[in-house]
Coordinates of C-alpha atoms in Angstrom, one line a residue:
Chain A
M1 CA 98.4 119.5 94.4
P2 CA 99.3 122.8 92.3
K3 CA 102.5 122.4 90.8
T4 CA 104.8 125.6 91.1
G5 CA 108.3 125.8 89.2
V6 CA 111.4 127.6 90.1
L7 CA 114.3 128.9 88.5
I8 CA 117.7 128.5 90.5
E9 CA 120.6 130.7 90.1
T10 CA 123.5 128.8 90.8
E11 CA 127.5 130.0 91.6
N12 CA 130.7 128.5 91.4
G13 CA 129.2 125.4 91.0
G14 CA 126.8 125.5 93.9
V15 CA 123.1 126.7 94.3
K16 CA 123.3 129.9 96.3
A17 CA 122.1 130.3 99.4
I18 CA 119.5 133.2 98.3
N19 CA 117.3 130.2 96.8
Y20 CA 116.4 129.0 99.8
G21 CA 113.9 131.9 100.7
L22 CA 112.6 131.3 97.0
L23 CA 112.2 127.9 97.2
T24 CA 110.0 128.8 100.6
A25 CA 108.2 131.1 99.0
A26 CA 107.2 128.6 96.1
M27 CA 106.2 126.1 98.7
G28 CA 103.8 128.2 100.3
N29 CA 102.0 126.5 103.3
K30 CA 103.3 123.2 101.4
E31 CA 100.4 123.9 99.2
N32 CA 102.3 123.7 96.3
E33 CA 104.7 120.5 94.6
V34 CA 108.1 122.5 93.4
I35 CA 109.9 121.6 90.7
A36 CA 113.3 123.3 90.3
F37 CA 114.8 123.9 87.0
I38 CA 118.7 124.1 86.4
T39 CA 120.6 125.5 83.5
Q40 CA 124.1 126.1 84.7
N41 CA 124.9 123.1 86.7
D42 CA 124.4 119.0 86.8
A43 CA 120.9 119.0 88.0
A44 CA 122.1 115.8 89.6
E45 CA 124.7 118.0 92.0
A46 CA 122.2 120.1 93.1
K47 CA 119.3 117.6 94.1
D48 CA 120.3 117.1 97.5
D49 CA 120.4 120.8 98.0
L50 CA 117.4 121.5 96.9
A51 CA 115.6 118.7 98.3
A52 CA 116.2 120.1 102.0
Y53 CA 113.6 123.0 101.5
G54 CA 110.9 121.3 98.9
V55 CA 112.1 120.5 95.8
S56 CA 110.3 116.5 94.4
K57 CA 111.8 117.2 90.9
V58 CA 115.4 118.9 89.8
V59 CA 114.9 119.6 86.0
Q60 CA 118.1 120.1 84.0
L61 CA 116.6 122.4 81.5
K62 CA 118.3 122.7 78.1
V63 CA 117.2 124.1 74.0
G64 CA 117.4 121.7 71.4
S65 CA 120.4 123.6 69.3
G66 CA 122.7 126.3 71.4
D67 CA 123.6 126.8 74.7
I68 CA 120.8 128.1 76.9
N69 CA 123.2 130.0 78.7
S70 CA 124.2 132.2 76.0
S71 CA 121.2 134.3 76.1
P72 CA 118.4 135.3 78.1
D73 CA 115.8 135.2 75.4
L74 CA 117.1 131.3 74.8
C75 CA 116.3 130.3 78.8
A76 CA 113.0 132.8 79.1
R77 CA 111.7 130.6 75.5
A78 CA 113.1 127.4 77.3
L79 CA 111.0 128.4 80.4
A80 CA 107.8 129.0 78.6
A81 CA 108.0 125.5 76.8
A82 CA 108.9 124.0 80.4
V83 CA 105.3 125.6 81.6
E84 CA 103.2 123.7 79.1
E85 CA 105.4 120.5 79.3
F86 CA 105.1 120.0 83.6
E87 CA 101.9 121.8 83.8
L88 CA 102.8 124.5 85.9
D89 CA 100.3 126.4 87.7
H90 CA 103.2 128.6 88.7
I91 CA 106.3 130.0 87.8
A92 CA 108.8 132.3 89.9
G93 CA 112.2 133.1 90.1
L94 CA 114.4 135.6 91.6
A95 CA 114.3 139.2 91.8
T96 CA 118.0 139.6 90.7
A97 CA 119.5 141.0 87.9
P98 CA 119.7 137.6 85.9
G99 CA 116.2 136.7 87.3
R100 CA 114.3 140.3 86.4
D101 CA 115.9 140.0 82.7
I102 CA 114.3 136.0 82.7
F103 CA 111.0 136.8 83.7
G104 CA 110.4 140.4 82.1
R105 CA 110.9 138.2 79.0
L106 CA 109.0 135.0 80.3
G107 CA 105.9 137.1 81.3
A108 CA 106.5 138.9 77.7
I109 CA 105.9 135.2 75.8
L110 CA 102.9 134.4 78.2
D111 CA 101.6 137.3 77.4
V112 CA 100.7 137.1 80.9
P113 CA 100.6 139.4 84.1
L114 CA 104.3 139.2 85.9
V115 CA 104.5 140.4 89.6
S116 CA 108.0 141.5 90.4
D117 CA 109.9 141.5 93.3
I118 CA 107.8 140.6 95.9
Q119 CA 108.2 140.3 99.3
S120 CA 105.2 137.5 100.6
I121 CA 103.1 135.2 98.7
D122 CA 99.5 134.2 99.7
Y123 CA 97.9 131.6 97.6
G124 CA 95.4 130.7 99.4
A125 CA 93.9 134.9 98.8
E126 CA 95.3 134.4 95.5
T127 CA 97.8 137.6 96.5
A128 CA 101.2 138.9 97.2
V129 CA 102.8 142.4 98.6
K130 CA 105.3 143.8 96.9
S131 CA 106.4 147.6 96.7
H132 CA 104.8 150.9 95.3
F133 CA 106.4 154.0 95.1
S134 CA 109.9 153.3 96.0
G135 CA 109.4 151.8 99.1
K136 CA 107.0 154.3 100.0
T137 CA 104.1 151.9 100.4
M138 CA 103.3 148.2 100.1
A139 CA 100.9 146.8 98.0
T140 CA 98.5 143.7 97.9
V141 CA 98.5 142.9 94.0
K142 CA 96.4 139.9 92.6
L143 CA 97.7 136.8 91.2
E144 CA 96.5 136.9 87.7
G145 CA 96.9 135.0 85.0
S146 CA 98.0 131.1 84.0
P147 CA 100.5 130.3 84.9
V148 CA 101.2 132.8 87.7
V149 CA 104.5 134.7 87.3
F150 CA 106.4 136.1 89.7
T151 CA 109.8 137.3 90.9
V152 CA 110.7 137.5 94.5
R153 CA 113.0 140.0 96.6
P154 CA 116.3 138.5 97.7
N155 CA 116.3 137.7 101.7
A156 CA 112.3 139.1 101.8
V157 CA 111.3 135.5 102.8
D158 CA 113.0 133.8 105.6
P159 CA 114.5 130.4 104.2
V160 CA 112.0 127.0 106.2
E161 CA 113.7 123.4 105.5
N162 CA 110.8 121.4 104.3
P163 CA 113.2 117.9 103.4
V164 CA 111.6 115.6 100.8
D165 CA 113.1 112.8 98.0
A166 CA 113.5 114.3 94.7
E167 CA 114.2 113.0 91.7
T168 CA 116.1 114.1 88.8
A169 CA 115.0 114.2 85.2
E170 CA 116.4 116.4 82.1
F171 CA 113.8 118.5 79.7
N172 CA 115.3 119.8 76.1
A173 CA 112.9 122.3 75.1
D174 CA 112.4 123.1 71.2
V175 CA 113.2 126.3 71.0
A176 CA 112.9 127.1 66.9
D177 CA 114.9 130.0 65.8
G178 CA 117.8 131.2 67.5
P179 CA 118.0 133.9 70.1
K180 CA 117.3 138.0 69.6
V181 CA 120.0 138.8 72.1
T182 CA 123.2 136.9 72.9
V183 CA 125.5 137.5 75.6
K184 CA 128.8 138.8 73.7
E185 CA 131.0 139.3 77.0
V186 CA 130.9 139.2 80.7
K187 CA 132.9 141.6 82.2
A188 CA 134.1 140.8 85.7
S189 CA 134.3 143.5 88.4
Q190 CA 137.7 145.0 88.8
Q191 CA 137.3 143.6 92.7
D192 CA 135.6 140.1 93.7
K193 CA 132.9 142.1 95.8
M194 CA 129.8 140.3 97.3
E195 CA 126.6 141.3 95.1
L196 CA 124.4 144.5 97.1
T197 CA 121.1 142.6 97.3
E198 CA 122.3 139.2 98.0
A199 CA 124.1 140.3 101.2
P200 CA 123.2 139.2 104.4
V201 CA 124.8 142.2 105.7
I202 CA 125.6 145.6 104.3
I203 CA 127.7 148.1 105.1
T204 CA 127.1 151.5 104.0
G205 CA 129.2 155.0 103.8
G206 CA 127.9 158.3 103.0
R207 CA 129.4 161.3 101.6
P208 CA 131.6 162.0 104.7
I209 CA 134.0 158.7 103.7
G210 CA 135.9 161.6 101.9
A211 CA 137.5 159.4 99.3
P212 CA 137.3 156.0 97.1
D213 CA 140.3 155.1 99.0
N214 CA 138.2 155.8 102.4
Y215 CA 135.8 152.4 101.6
K216 CA 138.8 150.1 102.6
M217 CA 137.9 150.7 106.5
L218 CA 134.1 149.6 105.6
D219 CA 135.4 146.7 103.2
E220 CA 137.6 145.3 106.3
C221 CA 134.4 145.7 108.7
A222 CA 132.6 144.2 105.9
E223 CA 135.2 141.2 105.8
V224 CA 134.3 140.3 109.3
L225 CA 130.9 140.4 108.8
G226 CA 130.2 138.8 106.0
A227 CA 129.1 141.9 105.0
A228 CA 128.6 143.8 101.2
V229 CA 129.8 147.5 101.0
G230 CA 127.6 149.9 99.8
A231 CA 127.3 153.9 99.0
S232 CA 124.8 156.9 99.3
R233 CA 123.5 158.7 96.1
A234 CA 126.0 161.7 97.7
S235 CA 129.4 160.0 97.7
V236 CA 128.5 158.5 94.1
D237 CA 127.6 161.8 93.0
A238 CA 130.9 162.4 94.9
G239 CA 132.8 159.9 92.8
F240 CA 133.9 158.2 95.8
A241 CA 131.8 154.8 94.7
P242 CA 131.0 153.4 91.4
H243 CA 126.9 153.8 91.0
S244 CA 127.1 149.9 91.5
M245 CA 127.2 150.3 95.1
Q246 CA 124.4 152.8 95.4
V247 CA 121.4 152.0 97.5
G248 CA 118.4 154.1 97.1
Q249 CA 116.1 155.3 94.7
T250 CA 117.8 155.2 91.8
G251 CA 120.2 152.7 93.2
K252 CA 119.7 149.1 94.7
T253 CA 116.7 148.3 96.8
V254 CA 117.8 145.6 99.4
S255 CA 116.6 143.6 102.2
P256 CA 119.3 142.5 104.8
N257 CA 119.2 140.8 108.2
L258 CA 120.8 143.7 108.8
Y259 CA 121.7 147.8 107.3
I260 CA 124.5 149.7 109.0
A261 CA 124.5 153.3 107.8
C262 CA 127.6 155.4 108.8
G263 CA 127.7 158.6 107.7
V264 CA 124.3 158.5 105.7
S265 CA 121.9 161.4 106.8
G266 CA 118.7 159.4 106.0
A267 CA 116.8 161.4 103.2
V268 CA 113.4 159.4 101.9
Q269 CA 115.5 158.3 98.5
H270 CA 118.1 156.5 100.3
F271 CA 115.4 154.8 102.9
A272 CA 113.3 153.8 99.8
G273 CA 116.0 151.5 98.9
M274 CA 116.8 149.7 102.5
K275 CA 113.9 150.0 104.9
T276 CA 112.6 146.2 104.3
S277 CA 116.2 145.8 106.1
K278 CA 115.6 143.7 109.6
V279 CA 117.4 145.8 111.4
I280 CA 118.8 149.3 110.6
V281 CA 121.9 150.9 112.3
A282 CA 123.2 154.3 112.1
I283 CA 126.5 155.2 112.8
N284 CA 126.6 159.4 112.6
N285 CA 128.5 161.9 114.7
D286 CA 125.4 164.2 114.0
K287 CA 123.0 163.7 116.9
D288 CA 120.1 165.2 114.9
A289 CA 120.5 163.4 111.9
P290 CA 117.4 162.6 110.7
I291 CA 118.3 158.5 110.1
F292 CA 118.4 158.8 113.9
E293 CA 114.6 159.1 113.7
K294 CA 114.1 155.8 111.7
C295 CA 116.6 153.0 112.4
D296 CA 116.3 150.5 115.4
Y297 CA 120.3 151.0 117.0
G298 CA 122.5 154.3 116.9
I299 CA 125.6 155.2 118.4
I300 CA 126.6 159.1 117.8
G301 CA 130.1 159.5 116.6
D302 CA 132.8 159.9 113.9
M303 CA 132.8 156.7 111.7
F304 CA 136.4 156.9 110.9
E305 CA 136.7 156.4 114.7
V306 CA 133.8 154.0 115.7
V307 CA 134.0 152.1 112.3
P308 CA 137.8 150.9 113.1
V309 CA 136.3 149.7 116.5
L310 CA 133.6 148.0 115.3
T311 CA 136.0 145.5 113.3
E312 CA 138.3 145.2 116.2
V313 CA 135.6 144.6 118.3
L314 CA 134.0 141.5 116.4
K315 CA 136.8 140.1 115.3
A316 CA 137.9 139.7 119.3
S317 CA 134.2 138.5 119.5
E318 CA 135.0 135.9 116.6
E319 CA 137.4 134.6 118.0
K320 CA 136.5 133.9 121.9
Chain B
M1 CA 116.6 158.0 61.9
Q2 CA 113.2 158.0 64.0
V3 CA 113.3 157.0 67.7
Y4 CA 110.6 156.9 70.0
V5 CA 110.9 157.0 73.5
C6 CA 107.9 155.6 76.1
A7 CA 107.7 158.4 79.3
K8 CA 105.3 157.6 82.1
H9 CA 103.8 160.2 84.1
V10 CA 104.5 159.2 88.1
P11 CA 105.0 160.8 91.1
D12 CA 107.6 162.8 92.4
T13 CA 110.1 160.8 94.4
A14 CA 110.3 163.3 96.8
A15 CA 106.2 163.9 97.3
N16 CA 104.7 161.9 99.9
I17 CA 102.0 159.7 99.1
K18 CA 98.6 160.1 100.5
I19 CA 97.0 156.6 100.6
K20 CA 93.3 157.6 100.1
G21 CA 90.7 154.5 100.3
E22 CA 91.7 150.8 100.6
N23 CA 93.7 151.0 97.7
D24 CA 93.9 154.5 96.0
Y25 CA 96.1 157.9 96.3
D26 CA 95.5 161.3 96.5
T27 CA 96.8 163.1 93.5
T28 CA 95.6 166.5 94.4
G29 CA 98.6 169.0 95.4
L30 CA 101.2 166.0 94.4
K31 CA 103.5 166.8 92.2
F32 CA 104.0 164.3 89.0
V33 CA 107.4 163.8 86.7
V34 CA 109.0 161.9 83.8
N35 CA 109.6 158.5 85.3
P36 CA 113.1 159.0 86.0
Y37 CA 114.8 155.8 84.4
D38 CA 112.7 157.5 80.9
E39 CA 114.7 160.3 81.0
Y40 CA 118.0 158.5 81.0
G41 CA 116.0 156.6 77.5
L42 CA 115.2 159.6 76.6
E43 CA 118.5 161.7 76.9
E44 CA 120.1 158.7 74.8
A45 CA 117.3 158.8 72.2
V46 CA 118.2 163.1 71.4
R47 CA 121.8 162.3 71.2
L48 CA 121.6 159.6 68.9
V49 CA 119.5 161.6 66.5
E50 CA 121.8 164.8 66.9
K51 CA 125.0 162.5 66.2
A52 CA 123.1 161.0 62.8
G53 CA 122.0 164.9 62.3
K54 CA 118.4 163.6 61.1
G55 CA 115.6 162.4 62.3
E56 CA 113.4 163.5 65.4
V57 CA 112.0 162.4 68.7
V58 CA 108.8 161.2 69.5
I59 CA 107.9 161.4 73.0
V60 CA 104.4 158.2 73.7
T61 CA 103.1 158.1 77.2
V62 CA 100.0 156.3 78.5
G63 CA 98.3 158.4 81.0
P64 CA 95.9 160.7 82.4
A65 CA 94.9 164.4 80.1
Q66 CA 97.6 165.9 83.1
A67 CA 100.4 164.0 81.4
A68 CA 100.2 166.6 78.4
N69 CA 102.0 168.5 81.2
T70 CA 104.4 166.0 82.2
M71 CA 105.2 165.3 78.7
R72 CA 106.2 169.2 77.9
S73 CA 109.2 168.6 80.2
A74 CA 110.3 165.9 78.2
L75 CA 109.6 168.3 75.0
A76 CA 112.2 170.5 76.5
M77 CA 114.4 168.0 76.5
G78 CA 115.0 168.0 72.6
A79 CA 111.9 165.7 71.8
A80 CA 110.1 166.8 68.5
R81 CA 106.7 166.1 69.5
G82 CA 104.8 164.1 71.8
I83 CA 101.7 161.4 71.4
L84 CA 99.5 160.8 74.7
V85 CA 97.3 157.7 74.9
K86 CA 94.8 158.2 77.3
S87 CA 94.1 156.5 80.3
D88 CA 93.1 157.3 83.6
D89 CA 93.4 154.2 85.2
K90 CA 96.7 154.8 87.8
F91 CA 96.9 150.8 87.7
L92 CA 97.2 150.2 84.2
D93 CA 99.0 147.0 83.6
S94 CA 101.6 146.8 81.7
R95 CA 100.2 144.3 78.9
T96 CA 97.2 146.9 78.3
A97 CA 100.2 149.8 78.3
A98 CA 102.1 147.9 75.7
R99 CA 99.5 147.1 73.2
A100 CA 98.6 150.8 73.4
L101 CA 102.2 151.9 73.1
K102 CA 102.5 149.8 69.6
A103 CA 99.3 150.6 68.4
A104 CA 100.5 154.7 68.7
I105 CA 103.5 154.3 67.6
E106 CA 102.8 152.2 64.7
K107 CA 100.0 154.9 63.6
D108 CA 102.6 157.4 63.8
G109 CA 105.5 156.2 61.8
S110 CA 108.6 153.4 61.4
P111 CA 110.9 153.4 64.4
D112 CA 115.1 153.0 64.2
M113 CA 115.1 152.6 67.7
I114 CA 112.6 152.3 71.0
F115 CA 113.7 153.4 74.5
T116 CA 112.4 153.4 78.1
G117 CA 113.2 153.5 81.4
K118 CA 114.6 150.2 82.8
T119 CA 110.8 150.4 85.6
S120 CA 108.7 153.0 86.8
V121 CA 109.1 154.2 90.5
D122 CA 105.6 154.4 91.2
T123 CA 103.9 150.7 90.3
E124 CA 107.8 149.2 89.9
G125 CA 106.5 146.5 87.2
S126 CA 110.1 146.6 85.2
Q127 CA 108.3 144.8 82.5
T128 CA 106.9 147.1 79.9
P129 CA 110.4 147.1 77.7
Y130 CA 109.7 143.7 77.3
R131 CA 106.3 144.0 76.4
V132 CA 106.6 146.7 74.1
A133 CA 109.1 144.5 72.4
R134 CA 107.2 141.5 72.3
E135 CA 104.7 143.7 70.6
F136 CA 106.9 144.7 67.7
D137 CA 109.4 141.3 67.4
F138 CA 112.4 143.4 68.3
P139 CA 115.3 142.7 70.4
V140 CA 115.2 144.0 74.2
A141 CA 117.9 144.3 76.4
N142 CA 117.1 146.3 80.1
E143 CA 118.9 147.8 82.7
I144 CA 121.3 149.4 80.1
S145 CA 124.3 151.7 81.4
A146 CA 126.2 151.9 78.6
L147 CA 125.1 151.7 74.6
E148 CA 127.0 151.6 71.2
I149 CA 124.9 151.7 68.4
Q150 CA 126.8 151.4 64.6
D151 CA 125.8 149.8 61.3
G152 CA 122.3 148.2 62.3
K153 CA 123.7 146.5 65.8
A154 CA 123.6 147.5 69.1
T155 CA 125.4 146.7 72.0
A156 CA 124.6 147.3 75.0
E157 CA 126.1 147.0 78.9
R158 CA 124.5 145.8 81.4
E159 CA 125.2 145.3 85.3
I160 CA 125.2 141.6 86.7
G161 CA 125.8 142.0 90.5
G162 CA 128.8 142.8 92.6
G163 CA 129.8 145.0 89.6
A164 CA 130.2 142.7 87.1
R165 CA 128.8 143.2 83.7
E166 CA 127.3 141.6 80.9
V167 CA 127.6 142.8 77.2
L168 CA 124.9 142.1 75.3
E169 CA 124.6 142.4 71.0
M170 CA 121.5 142.6 69.2
S171 CA 120.0 144.0 65.5
T172 CA 118.1 147.7 65.8
P173 CA 115.7 148.4 65.2
C174 CA 115.3 147.0 69.0
V175 CA 113.9 148.1 72.4
I176 CA 116.3 149.3 75.3
G177 CA 115.3 150.5 78.9
A178 CA 117.9 152.7 80.2
T179 CA 119.2 153.0 84.5
K180 CA 121.6 155.4 85.7
G181 CA 124.5 156.1 84.7
L182 CA 123.9 155.7 80.8
N183 CA 124.2 159.6 80.6
E184 CA 123.9 162.5 82.3
P185 CA 120.3 164.0 81.3
R186 CA 120.4 167.5 80.6
Y187 CA 118.6 170.3 82.4
P188 CA 116.5 172.1 79.7
K189 CA 117.1 175.6 79.3
F190 CA 114.7 178.7 79.4
P191 CA 114.3 179.1 75.5
D192 CA 114.0 175.1 75.2
I193 CA 111.5 175.1 77.7
M194 CA 109.4 178.2 76.0
K195 CA 110.0 176.1 72.6
A196 CA 108.5 173.0 73.5
K197 CA 105.2 174.6 75.2
K198 CA 105.0 175.0 71.0
K199 CA 105.2 171.4 70.3
E200 CA 102.6 169.1 69.2
I201 CA 100.8 167.2 71.4
K202 CA 98.4 164.5 69.8
E203 CA 95.9 162.6 71.6
F204 CA 94.1 159.8 71.2
E205 CA 92.0 157.6 73.3
L206 CA 92.5 153.4 73.5
A207 CA 89.7 152.8 71.8
D208 CA 90.6 155.6 68.6
L209 CA 93.9 152.5 68.5
G210 CA 92.0 149.9 69.0
I211 CA 92.6 149.1 72.4
D212 CA 90.3 147.3 74.6
A213 CA 90.1 148.4 78.1
P214 CA 92.2 145.6 80.1
A215 CA 89.0 143.0 81.2
S216 CA 89.8 143.1 84.6
D217 CA 91.2 146.5 86.9
G218 CA 94.7 146.8 87.9
A219 CA 94.5 147.8 91.0
P220 CA 96.0 146.8 94.3
V221 CA 93.6 145.0 96.5
K222 CA 95.2 147.1 99.3
L223 CA 97.7 149.9 99.5
E224 CA 99.4 151.0 102.8
P225 CA 102.2 152.9 104.1
V226 CA 105.4 151.0 104.8
P227 CA 105.7 151.9 108.6
E228 CA 108.4 153.9 109.9
R229 CA 110.6 152.8 112.9
S230 CA 109.7 155.0 116.1
G231 CA 113.3 155.9 116.7
A232 CA 116.8 154.5 117.7
K233 CA 117.8 153.1 121.0
I234 CA 120.9 154.8 121.0
M235 CA 124.3 153.4 122.9
Q236 CA 125.2 155.0 125.8
G237 CA 128.8 154.4 127.3
G238 CA 131.6 156.8 128.0
S239 CA 133.9 155.9 124.8
V240 CA 133.5 155.0 121.5
R241 CA 134.3 150.8 122.5
E242 CA 132.1 150.8 125.1
S243 CA 129.2 152.1 122.7
V244 CA 130.8 149.3 120.0
E245 CA 130.9 146.7 123.0
E246 CA 127.2 147.6 123.6
L247 CA 126.1 147.7 120.1
V248 CA 128.0 144.2 119.0
K249 CA 126.3 142.7 122.3
T250 CA 122.9 144.0 122.1
L251 CA 122.9 142.7 117.9
K252 CA 124.4 139.0 119.3
D253 CA 121.7 139.0 121.8
S254 CA 118.6 139.5 119.7
K255 CA 120.7 136.6 117.4
V256 CA 120.9 139.5 114.1
L257 CA 125.0 138.6 114.3

């Protein structure tokens, strides 16, 4: 049975929910043995959560000297060593900020192709599907190299439970030199915000939001929805929101179950960043806004009237 | 201060991509530009040399002969000259591209810094910075939105999610993959555009640099348009509340909420 290694992302002592779709992609049609690598948490504590999604071995990944979490370089080198130690046929991670950085380094170290940000994979056909031209086209690309290295777009693959028995192990990678790059500091966000690319629901405000403070209205709705709050490029360029909130061509690419666009006209560049959302809802007071041509559900109305009512109705329906 | 900027010739992000055959696209009449993320790297490079008061910025591109036109706009933004490594492969694999970039740079001079963009907007591979760094055995930081270089040390910031930022430290020379936020690329003025027409662009073939063409074709098996939705079902209702209630019910019925 081919072996697929997966780098797990953790947060506040637990396995992040977005890993489960990655594990489902890693397992394929139950055709691969999945080995999970964990660097931040205790492998034993994560074991049961990971075994529920088909992981048969959870490996605590360490480096001989130094802290593996102090440098993306060290982590990539340790993974490269793990590929050899565990004879992996595939090695996969999430296309998140840390995942993109570690797997970019890993592809270069192993000197094999890296297929980034895939949305689905077919081990039989040895192909994966990913975006080309900023979401305008989908490309079916060949999986080449030994091992096959890829990252999976968060939320793109629906997680499927597949409980198995798992064991734990430890692997101390021998990485001779010190890291070339070190993390000197992590500056926390001013507000404790959910990361857009990982959120299952997103509510976005366009330029008509008019002022940074008005995003509070969306924050309130987001809280009820368990959503992250996004912004359009026009709103970011007008100084109403930071670039970290921007969805679209020069911002973030997202794939949530539900995307609610408020006061967004629907430019091609915005759609490039969110068209793979499962359901798109538009709220706009211009009935001729292009976004209504390209979404699933629409409400014609001023977002300053519609959003507070939406928050209220959602709250009421939750209390029922 | 000898600074190299790896810039890719890519279709304009506003352009429609017309698919040709199973796995190709039509470039007839298609507008090409400098990859937008590479422009942030270029702007940073130009500022660095301006600040140092000496040195030059050299643009390096791997692409078709027409890429020379795209390189002119990078030259208008302040680069001194360009190097074009010619390849007609629209989907040239990033390993070959990185080797070609390394060979072209090495043939030209000794880099104090190398800049590029975090990803290209055509194939979205997001790995060239890492591969170029590996070829040179330099440190690399990607998706960088703030940078300071002093006394042989680079301090770079990247967003790691939810607005949190990571501060990375490395020695120079290093490779920086730029993203939006690093700077505001300048808009070339007419005299800059005229001057750029006279700047030198050296051309090489892959073979001139001792680079073998890739063993396998990097083109996708299939290229297809992402289907557009057919149009919204508009929530009807006499009042805002009725429309919202209908929406919430619809989303709940279809298990989206």
